[in-house]
Coordinates of C-alpha atoms in Angstrom, one line a residue:
M12 CA 73.8 -25.9 169.6
K13 CA 73.6 -23.3 167.2
R14 CA 71.6 -20.1 166.7
T15 CA 69.5 -18.9 164.4
L16 CA 70.2 -15.2 164.0
A17 CA 72.6 -14.2 162.3
L18 CA 74.8 -11.0 163.1
G19 CA 75.2 -10.0 159.8
G20 CA 77.1 -10.2 156.6
A21 CA 80.3 -8.0 157.7
V22 CA 81.0 -10.7 160.4
V23 CA 80.4 -13.4 158.3
G24 CA 83.6 -15.4 157.4
M25 CA 85.7 -13.3 159.1
L26 CA 87.2 -15.8 161.3
A27 CA 88.6 -19.5 160.2
Y28 CA 85.4 -21.6 161.1
A29 CA 84.7 -25.1 161.1
A30 CA 81.6 -25.7 158.9
V31 CA 79.4 -28.4 160.3
A32 CA 77.6 -31.2 158.4
A33 CA 75.4 -33.8 159.8
P34 CA 76.1 -35.8 161.5
A35 CA 78.6 -33.3 163.5
A36 CA 80.7 -35.9 165.0
T37 CA 81.9 -37.1 161.5
A38 CA 81.6 -33.7 159.8
K39 CA 84.7 -32.9 157.6
S40 CA 86.4 -29.2 157.5
A41 CA 89.1 -27.6 156.2
P42 CA 88.3 -24.0 157.4
A43 CA 90.4 -21.2 155.8
P44 CA 92.4 -18.7 157.8
K45 CA 91.9 -15.0 158.5
T46 CA 95.0 -12.9 158.9
L47 CA 96.3 -11.3 162.0
A48 CA 99.4 -10.2 160.9
Q49 CA 99.5 -10.7 157.2
T50 CA 103.2 -10.1 156.1
N51 CA 106.6 -10.5 157.8
F52 CA 106.9 -6.4 157.7
A53 CA 103.4 -6.3 159.6
A54 CA 104.3 -8.7 162.2
Q55 CA 107.6 -6.7 162.4
Q56 CA 105.6 -3.5 163.6
V57 CA 103.3 -5.6 165.5
A58 CA 106.1 -6.9 167.7
A59 CA 108.1 -3.5 168.1
F60 CA 105.0 -1.9 169.0
W61 CA 104.7 -4.5 172.2
L62 CA 108.8 -4.3 173.0
A63 CA 109.6 -0.5 172.2
E64 CA 110.4 1.5 175.0
K65 CA 111.2 -1.4 177.4
A66 CA 107.8 -3.5 176.3
A67 CA 105.8 0.0 178.0
N68 CA 103.0 -1.6 176.3
L69 CA 103.0 -4.9 177.6
E70 CA 103.3 -3.7 181.1
K71 CA 100.4 -1.0 180.6
A72 CA 98.4 -3.7 178.9
T73 CA 95.2 -4.5 181.4
P74 CA 93.5 -8.1 182.1
Y75 CA 90.6 -8.7 179.4
G76 CA 86.8 -8.5 180.9
V77 CA 84.8 -8.7 178.3
E78 CA 81.7 -11.0 178.8
T79 CA 83.3 -13.0 181.9
I80 CA 80.1 -13.4 184.2
L81 CA 78.1 -16.6 183.2
K82 CA 75.3 -17.9 185.5
P83 CA 75.2 -21.7 184.5
T84 CA 72.9 -24.4 185.6
K85 CA 74.7 -27.7 186.5
H86 CA 73.9 -30.9 185.0
K87 CA 74.4 -34.5 186.1
S88 CA 75.3 -36.1 182.5
T89 CA 79.2 -37.1 182.0
V90 CA 78.9 -36.2 178.5
P91 CA 76.8 -32.3 177.4
S92 CA 73.8 -32.9 175.4
G93 CA 74.0 -32.0 172.1
A94 CA 77.8 -32.4 172.0
A95 CA 79.4 -34.3 169.0
T96 CA 79.8 -37.4 170.8
T97 CA 82.5 -39.2 168.6
K98 CA 84.8 -41.7 170.2
P99 CA 87.0 -40.1 173.0
G100 CA 90.5 -38.9 172.1
L101 CA 94.2 -37.8 172.3
V102 CA 96.5 -35.4 170.2
G103 CA 99.7 -36.2 171.8
S104 CA 101.6 -33.5 173.6
S105 CA 105.3 -32.7 172.8
G106 CA 106.3 -34.5 175.8
D107 CA 104.1 -38.0 175.7
K108 CA 107.4 -39.9 175.4
K109 CA 109.0 -38.6 178.7
S110 CA 108.8 -39.6 182.6
T111 CA 105.4 -39.3 184.0
A112 CA 107.0 -39.1 187.7
T113 CA 105.1 -36.9 190.3
A114 CA 105.8 -34.4 192.8
K115 CA 104.1 -33.0 195.9
N116 CA 104.5 -29.6 194.4
V117 CA 103.3 -28.5 191.5
N118 CA 105.3 -27.5 188.4
L119 CA 103.9 -25.0 186.2
P120 CA 103.8 -25.4 182.6
R121 CA 105.7 -23.2 180.5
T122 CA 103.6 -23.5 177.8
V123 CA 100.9 -21.0 179.6
G124 CA 101.5 -17.3 179.2
K125 CA 99.6 -14.3 177.9
V126 CA 98.3 -13.1 174.7
F127 CA 98.2 -9.3 174.3
F128 CA 96.3 -7.3 171.6
I129 CA 94.0 -3.8 171.5
G130 CA 90.8 -4.5 172.5
A131 CA 87.3 -3.1 171.4
D132 CA 88.3 0.3 173.4
G133 CA 91.6 1.0 171.6
K134 CA 93.6 0.1 174.6
P135 CA 96.0 -3.1 175.5
H136 CA 94.6 -5.9 177.1
W137 CA 95.6 -9.8 177.8
C138 CA 94.1 -13.0 178.3
T139 CA 95.8 -16.3 178.8
G140 CA 96.9 -18.7 176.2
T141 CA 99.3 -21.8 176.0
A142 CA 100.9 -23.3 173.5
L143 CA 99.5 -26.6 171.8
Q144 CA 101.8 -29.5 169.9
G145 CA 101.3 -29.4 166.1
R146 CA 102.8 -30.0 163.1
Y147 CA 105.1 -26.8 162.8
K148 CA 105.1 -26.1 166.7
N149 CA 103.3 -22.5 166.2
L150 CA 99.9 -23.5 167.6
V151 CA 98.4 -21.3 170.7
A152 CA 95.1 -22.1 172.0
T153 CA 92.6 -19.4 174.1
A154 CA 89.3 -18.2 174.5
G155 CA 87.4 -17.2 171.4
H156 CA 86.6 -13.9 172.5
C157 CA 90.4 -13.3 173.3
V158 CA 90.6 -13.2 169.4
F159 CA 87.7 -12.4 167.7
D160 CA 86.2 -8.8 168.7
I161 CA 82.7 -9.6 169.8
K162 CA 82.4 -6.0 170.5
R163 CA 83.0 -4.1 167.5
N164 CA 81.6 -7.1 165.3
K165 CA 85.0 -6.6 163.7
A166 CA 86.8 -9.7 162.5
T167 CA 89.9 -10.4 165.0
L168 CA 91.4 -8.0 167.6
D169 CA 94.4 -6.3 166.8
K170 CA 98.3 -6.4 167.2
W171 CA 97.6 -9.9 168.3
V172 CA 100.9 -11.8 170.4
F173 CA 101.7 -14.6 173.1
V174 CA 104.3 -14.2 175.4
P175 CA 105.1 -17.9 177.2
G176 CA 105.9 -17.4 180.9
Y177 CA 105.1 -13.3 180.9
Y178 CA 106.0 -11.4 183.9
K179 CA 106.1 -7.8 184.1
G180 CA 107.4 -6.7 180.9
K181 CA 109.7 -9.8 180.7
T182 CA 109.8 -12.3 177.6
P183 CA 111.8 -15.2 179.1
W184 CA 111.2 -17.4 175.3
G185 CA 110.3 -14.0 173.1
I186 CA 107.1 -12.7 171.7
Y187 CA 105.0 -14.6 169.3
V188 CA 103.1 -12.5 166.5
G189 CA 99.9 -14.0 165.9
K190 CA 99.5 -15.0 162.1
T191 CA 96.4 -16.4 161.1
A192 CA 93.1 -17.5 163.6
Y193 CA 90.6 -20.3 163.5
T194 CA 87.4 -21.0 165.7
H195 CA 84.2 -22.7 165.2
Y196 CA 81.4 -21.1 162.4
D197 CA 79.1 -21.0 165.5
F198 CA 81.0 -18.6 167.1
S199 CA 82.5 -16.3 164.4
V200 CA 79.2 -15.9 163.1
Y201 CA 76.1 -16.5 165.5
E202 CA 79.2 -16.0 169.0
D203 CA 77.7 -19.4 170.0
Y204 CA 79.6 -20.1 173.8
D205 CA 79.6 -23.5 173.4
R206 CA 82.1 -23.0 170.7
N207 CA 83.8 -19.9 172.2
Y208 CA 87.6 -21.7 171.6
A209 CA 90.4 -20.2 169.0
F210 CA 93.2 -21.6 167.8
V211 CA 96.1 -19.3 166.1
T212 CA 99.3 -19.9 164.3
V213 CA 102.3 -17.9 165.4
Y214 CA 105.3 -16.8 163.9
N215 CA 108.7 -17.6 165.2
G216 CA 109.2 -16.1 168.5
V217 CA 111.5 -12.5 168.5
Q218 CA 113.2 -10.6 171.5
V219 CA 115.1 -7.3 171.4
D220 CA 118.5 -7.7 170.2
V221 CA 120.7 -4.9 172.2
T222 CA 124.2 -4.5 170.5
K223 CA 126.3 -2.4 172.4
E224 CA 129.9 -0.5 170.3
K225 CA 132.5 0.4 172.9
G226 CA 133.7 3.8 172.6
G227 CA 137.4 5.0 172.3
R228 CA 139.3 6.9 170.1
K229 CA 139.2 6.4 166.7
L230 CA 140.5 7.5 163.4
V231 CA 137.7 9.5 161.7
T232 CA 138.0 10.9 157.9
K233 CA 136.4 14.5 158.0
E234 CA 135.2 16.5 154.9
K235 CA 134.3 20.1 154.8
V236 CA 133.5 22.6 151.9
F237 CA 135.1 25.9 151.1
E238 CA 133.5 28.8 148.7
T239 CA 137.4 29.8 147.6
Y240 CA 140.8 28.0 147.5
S241 CA 142.1 30.7 149.9
Q242 CA 139.7 29.7 152.7
A243 CA 140.3 26.0 152.2
R244 CA 144.1 26.4 152.6
R245 CA 143.8 28.3 156.0
A246 CA 141.1 25.9 157.3
A247 CA 143.5 22.7 155.8
K248 CA 145.9 21.1 158.7
R249 CA 149.1 19.3 157.6
G250 CA 148.4 16.7 155.5
A251 CA 145.1 17.3 154.5
K252 CA 143.8 17.4 151.1
I253 CA 142.5 19.8 149.0
E254 CA 140.4 19.4 145.8
K255 CA 137.9 21.1 143.5
V256 CA 134.2 20.3 143.7
I257 CA 131.8 21.7 141.3
D258 CA 128.7 22.8 143.0
Y259 CA 125.7 21.9 140.9
T260 CA 123.4 23.7 142.8
T261 CA 124.5 27.1 141.9
K262 CA 124.7 27.7 138.2
V263 CA 126.3 31.1 137.4
R264 CA 127.1 33.6 134.6
R265 CA 129.7 32.8 132.3
G266 CA 133.1 34.5 133.4
T267 CA 132.2 34.7 137.0
P268 CA 135.0 34.1 139.1
G269 CA 135.4 30.8 140.8
S270 CA 133.5 28.9 138.6
T271 CA 133.6 26.4 135.5
K272 CA 132.2 25.0 132.3
V273 CA 130.4 21.7 132.4
E274 CA 130.4 19.9 129.0
N275 CA 127.6 17.8 128.2
A276 CA 125.3 18.6 131.0
S277 CA 122.5 17.0 131.9
V278 CA 118.9 18.2 131.8
A279 CA 118.8 17.5 135.3
Q280 CA 121.9 19.6 136.3
I281 CA 120.9 22.7 133.9
A282 CA 117.3 22.6 135.7
V283 CA 119.2 23.0 139.2
D284 CA 115.7 22.6 140.8
P285 CA 114.1 18.5 140.3
A286 CA 110.8 21.0 140.1
T287 CA 111.7 22.3 137.0
I288 CA 113.2 19.4 134.9
N289 CA 110.0 19.4 132.7
T290 CA 109.9 23.2 132.1
A291 CA 114.2 23.4 131.5
R292 CA 113.6 20.2 129.2
K293 CA 111.2 22.4 126.9
T294 CA 113.3 25.5 127.0
L295 CA 116.5 23.5 125.8
E296 CA 114.4 21.7 123.1
D297 CA 112.7 25.0 121.7
F298 CA 116.6 26.9 122.0
A299 CA 118.2 24.1 120.2
K300 CA 115.8 24.1 117.5
G301 CA 116.3 27.9 116.6
A302 CA 119.8 27.9 117.3
G303 CA 121.3 26.7 114.1
V304 CA 124.6 24.8 113.5
G305 CA 127.2 25.9 116.1
S306 CA 127.4 27.1 119.3
K307 CA 124.9 29.3 120.7
L308 CA 124.8 31.0 124.3
Y309 CA 121.8 31.5 126.2
A310 CA 119.9 34.7 126.9
D311 CA 120.9 34.3 130.9
S312 CA 124.8 33.1 129.8
T313 CA 124.3 30.5 132.4
W314 CA 124.2 27.9 129.8
G315 CA 124.4 27.4 125.6
V316 CA 123.9 24.7 123.0
K317 CA 126.3 23.3 120.6
V318 CA 124.0 22.0 117.6
E319 CA 125.7 19.6 114.8
E320 CA 124.3 17.8 112.0
V321 CA 124.3 13.8 111.9
S322 CA 123.2 10.8 109.6
K323 CA 120.0 9.3 109.8
K324 CA 121.5 6.4 111.2
E325 CA 122.9 8.3 114.3
F326 CA 119.7 9.8 114.4
G327 CA 117.9 6.6 114.8
W328 CA 114.8 4.8 112.8
T329 CA 112.4 7.0 113.8
H330 CA 110.5 10.1 112.8
R331 CA 110.2 11.8 116.1
D332 CA 112.4 13.9 117.9
H333 CA 113.9 12.5 121.4
W334 CA 116.5 12.5 123.9
N335 CA 119.4 9.7 124.3
H336 CA 117.6 8.4 127.6
P337 CA 113.8 7.9 127.4
S338 CA 112.7 9.5 130.8
D339 CA 115.9 10.2 133.3
A340 CA 116.7 13.5 133.2
T341 CA 120.1 12.9 134.6
K342 CA 121.1 11.0 131.9
Q343 CA 119.7 13.1 129.1
T344 CA 122.5 14.8 127.5
A345 CA 122.0 14.9 123.8
F346 CA 118.9 16.2 122.1
Y347 CA 117.9 14.7 118.5
F348 CA 115.9 16.7 116.3
K349 CA 114.9 16.7 112.3
K350 CA 114.1 19.7 110.1
D351 CA 111.9 19.3 107.0
Q352 CA 113.1 20.1 103.5
R353 CA 112.0 20.5 100.2
G354 CA 114.6 18.4 99.3
P355 CA 116.1 15.4 102.0
D356 CA 115.5 15.8 105.7
K357 CA 118.5 16.8 107.5
Y358 CA 118.9 15.8 111.3
Y359 CA 120.9 17.2 114.3
K360 CA 122.1 16.7 117.7
A361 CA 122.6 19.3 120.4
T362 CA 124.4 19.1 123.4
F363 CA 124.6 21.5 126.3
W364 CA 126.9 23.0 128.4
A365 CA 126.1 25.4 131.4
Y366 CA 128.4 27.3 134.2
F367 CA 128.7 26.2 137.7
D368 CA 130.2 27.4 140.9
V369 CA 133.2 25.8 142.3
D370 CA 134.2 25.0 146.0
Y371 CA 136.8 23.3 147.6
K372 CA 136.7 20.8 149.6
V373 CA 139.3 19.9 152.6
T374 CA 139.8 16.1 153.3
V375 CA 141.5 15.4 156.7
K376 CA 141.6 12.0 159.1
E377 CA 142.3 13.1 162.8
W378 CA 141.7 10.8 165.9
E379 CA 138.7 11.8 167.9
Y380 CA 137.2 10.2 170.9
Q381 CA 133.8 8.7 170.4
K382 CA 131.3 7.5 172.5
G383 CA 129.7 4.0 172.6
K384 CA 127.0 3.3 170.1
V385 CA 123.7 1.0 171.3
S386 CA 121.8 -0.5 168.4
V387 CA 118.4 -2.2 169.1
A388 CA 116.8 -4.5 166.6
L389 CA 114.6 -7.8 166.7
K390 CA 116.5 -11.1 166.4
D391 CA 114.5 -14.7 166.1
V392 CA 114.6 -17.1 168.8
G393 CA 112.8 -19.9 167.1
R394 CA 109.7 -21.9 166.9
L395 CA 107.2 -21.9 169.9
G396 CA 107.2 -25.7 170.5
D397 CA 111.1 -25.6 170.2
N398 CA 111.1 -23.3 173.3
V399 CA 108.3 -24.1 175.6
G400 CA 107.1 -27.6 174.2
G401 CA 103.3 -27.9 173.6
Q402 CA 100.6 -29.5 175.1
G403 CA 98.5 -32.3 173.8
L404 CA 94.8 -32.0 172.9
A405 CA 91.6 -34.1 174.7
Y406 CA 88.1 -34.5 172.9
N407 CA 85.1 -36.5 173.8
Q408 CA 86.0 -37.0 177.5
K409 CA 83.7 -38.5 180.0
L410 CA 83.3 -35.7 182.6
G411 CA 84.1 -36.5 186.4
A412 CA 85.8 -39.3 185.2
Q413 CA 89.5 -37.9 185.6
P414 CA 90.4 -34.2 187.1
V415 CA 92.2 -31.4 185.0
F416 CA 94.2 -28.7 186.3
V417 CA 93.7 -25.2 185.0
F418 CA 96.0 -22.6 184.8
G419 CA 95.8 -19.2 184.1
Y420 CA 96.4 -15.4 185.1
P421 CA 93.2 -14.4 186.9
S422 CA 92.8 -10.7 187.9
G423 CA 90.4 -8.5 189.3
S424 CA 88.0 -9.0 192.6
H425 CA 85.2 -11.0 193.6
P426 CA 81.5 -9.6 193.6
D427 CA 82.2 -8.8 197.6
G428 CA 85.4 -6.7 196.5
N429 CA 87.7 -8.8 197.8
A430 CA 91.0 -9.0 195.3
H431 CA 92.9 -11.9 196.2
F432 CA 94.5 -12.4 192.5
T433 CA 96.8 -9.6 190.7
G434 CA 97.5 -11.3 187.2
Q435 CA 100.8 -11.2 187.6
T436 CA 101.7 -14.7 188.3
L437 CA 100.4 -17.9 186.9
K438 CA 98.0 -19.6 189.1
W439 CA 96.4 -22.8 189.2
S440 CA 92.9 -24.9 190.0
Y441 CA 92.0 -28.6 190.1
G442 CA 88.9 -30.5 190.2
K443 CA 86.7 -32.7 188.1
P444 CA 84.8 -31.0 185.4
F445 CA 80.8 -31.3 185.1
A446 CA 78.3 -30.9 182.8
A447 CA 76.9 -27.0 182.8
Q448 CA 74.7 -24.5 180.5
A449 CA 74.5 -21.0 180.9
T450 CA 70.9 -19.9 179.4
A451 CA 71.9 -16.5 179.0
Q452 CA 74.5 -16.9 176.5
K453 CA 72.5 -19.5 175.0
A454 CA 75.3 -22.1 175.5
E455 CA 74.1 -25.9 176.1
N456 CA 77.3 -27.6 176.1
L457 CA 79.4 -26.5 178.7
Q458 CA 81.8 -28.1 181.1
G459 CA 82.4 -26.3 184.6
I460 CA 85.2 -26.9 187.5
K461 CA 85.0 -25.8 191.0
S462 CA 87.3 -23.2 191.5
A463 CA 88.2 -19.6 192.9
F464 CA 89.5 -17.9 189.7
T465 CA 88.5 -14.5 189.1
G466 CA 87.1 -13.9 185.4
E467 CA 89.2 -10.8 184.2
G468 CA 92.9 -12.3 183.0
A469 CA 91.7 -16.1 183.2
L470 CA 89.8 -15.9 180.1
G471 CA 91.7 -18.5 177.8
S472 CA 93.1 -20.3 181.1
A473 CA 94.2 -23.7 180.0
W474 CA 92.3 -27.0 181.4
L475 CA 94.9 -29.8 181.4
L476 CA 93.9 -33.4 181.7
K477 CA 96.5 -36.3 182.5
Y478 CA 98.9 -33.3 183.6
S479 CA 102.4 -34.6 184.5
N480 CA 104.3 -32.4 187.1
A481 CA 107.5 -33.6 185.7
T482 CA 107.3 -33.0 181.9
R483 CA 104.8 -30.2 183.1
L484 CA 102.8 -31.4 179.8
G485 CA 99.4 -32.7 179.6
Y486 CA 95.9 -32.4 177.1
L487 CA 94.5 -29.6 176.7
N488 CA 90.5 -30.2 177.8
G489 CA 89.0 -27.0 177.4
V490 CA 89.5 -23.1 178.0
T491 CA 88.1 -20.8 180.9
I492 CA 85.5 -18.5 178.8
G493 CA 84.1 -17.1 182.2
V494 CA 83.6 -17.7 185.8
A495 CA 80.6 -17.6 187.9
D496 CA 79.4 -17.2 191.4
T497 CA 76.9 -20.2 192.0
D498 CA 75.7 -20.1 195.5
G499 CA 75.3 -16.2 195.8
N500 CA 77.9 -15.3 198.7
G501 CA 79.9 -12.8 196.7
R502 CA 83.0 -15.2 195.8
Y503 CA 83.4 -16.5 192.4
D504 CA 83.1 -20.7 192.5
T505 CA 83.2 -21.9 189.2
S506 CA 85.0 -21.7 186.0
L507 CA 83.5 -22.3 182.6
S508 CA 84.8 -23.7 179.8
P509 CA 83.0 -25.1 176.3
Y510 CA 83.0 -29.1 176.1
F511 CA 85.7 -30.3 173.6
D512 CA 84.4 -32.5 171.1
G513 CA 85.1 -33.8 167.7
E514 CA 84.3 -30.6 166.0
T515 CA 86.7 -29.3 168.1
L516 CA 89.2 -31.4 166.8
Q517 CA 88.3 -30.4 163.4
V518 CA 89.3 -26.4 163.9
Y519 CA 92.1 -27.6 165.6
Q520 CA 93.4 -29.6 163.0
A521 CA 92.7 -27.2 160.6
A522 CA 95.0 -24.7 162.4
E523 CA 98.0 -27.1 163.2
K524 CA 98.7 -28.3 159.6
N525 CA 99.7 -24.3 158.5
W526 CA 103.4 -23.1 158.2
S527 CA 104.4 -19.5 159.6
G528 CA 107.3 -18.7 159.2
K529 CA 110.1 -16.6 160.6
I530 CA 109.7 -12.3 160.4
V531 CA 113.3 -11.5 161.0

């Protein structure tokens, strides 16, 4: 289904999309990605935001509740009308070759976790997401409006990350910063809920690396500077080293006690204050040109110039006055200029000296007790798929033929006020999907399943077909985009997802071929 009303040019193309050609089932699309975190540095900043202060922002995030309540109608068809009805297919999971033995208890998948982001309200929120198998083991699936900002008509939600197995600030397999986002064109442009799904490539995971350095007695080198030698001598301990140091921050008059003359002083040294370098350079040039051959002391008696005649070769093959370095004032120690004569031109070189205060530095090595230091950094923990595996993908499946598991983090309350779910732990539902529609969202090709999940936090929940209790893997066949109370008893009883068809496969294929890499 495709809407005919656009949202405006600011939204078009802000997420990657699958362009649809007729017939839709055979369209070949290669949508370009839209960036979540473009550079390694940007990704580091996103990870640091969520992990700082013992993951405080992760813990204070609240479940996302944007447009979670739908009013569906049930249909008897086994394939939604209008869906891209190509041949049913499966994209293998990371565990297809492993055992498919069953057990009585349901083993929760390691691939499912929470996606965190900054919502339209500027506050941290979360949805559910799941890791998918892909070429580079870096793919996450969730609801489209858990990536695309439908409230502000903005491209994507900010500071987007995925944390598999998240629990109360714990990131057991690391935190994975989103790099690029892909969704169907009809969702990114028209907010078509029939296409309300997204695939996100993520960088390698990172965790906080805390390094503790043990404290104890250590031999340390200490330095202290004194104005006079007598002060330094009194302060020096046995075995201490005393040496003269020039205080280039204090220029003094010639003959000042405790001072020294610095030959070949640079423009920067004579200026002292970096803010006055240009003014000082002009003063040096003008004084040198008017000084005549020989040495001359400047009026304030803190510096002077020596002018000597040089050959044209030493002056250089240029007609302009110049310094021995074109731009670095710390290296400008000689100024070359010429004087026009009635006869041959004469060329001159000016060098400068200045008087600076002399201090005395005391250097001594001492044993000292130091406290242990703690350093905190990000460390790479590898690719998402290598750490938790990846679900396969199912599309164009006959509805009602096989049951599916729905895994998510439901939170919030039912209409009657009952708050059975907290969103703290992963929960599951089980049943056979059926075709459904939600006319308020103009969604004609949905699938529903009987489920008591509440909507907040459950957005993006993974619908897994052929789920193996042994491998904890199956095939993603839907993502929760909303819930409904179909019988009006005050309790949500149905979860809804877009129907995954051939166009869903195209968006997945465009996403899974993109490499992400490391951020540290």
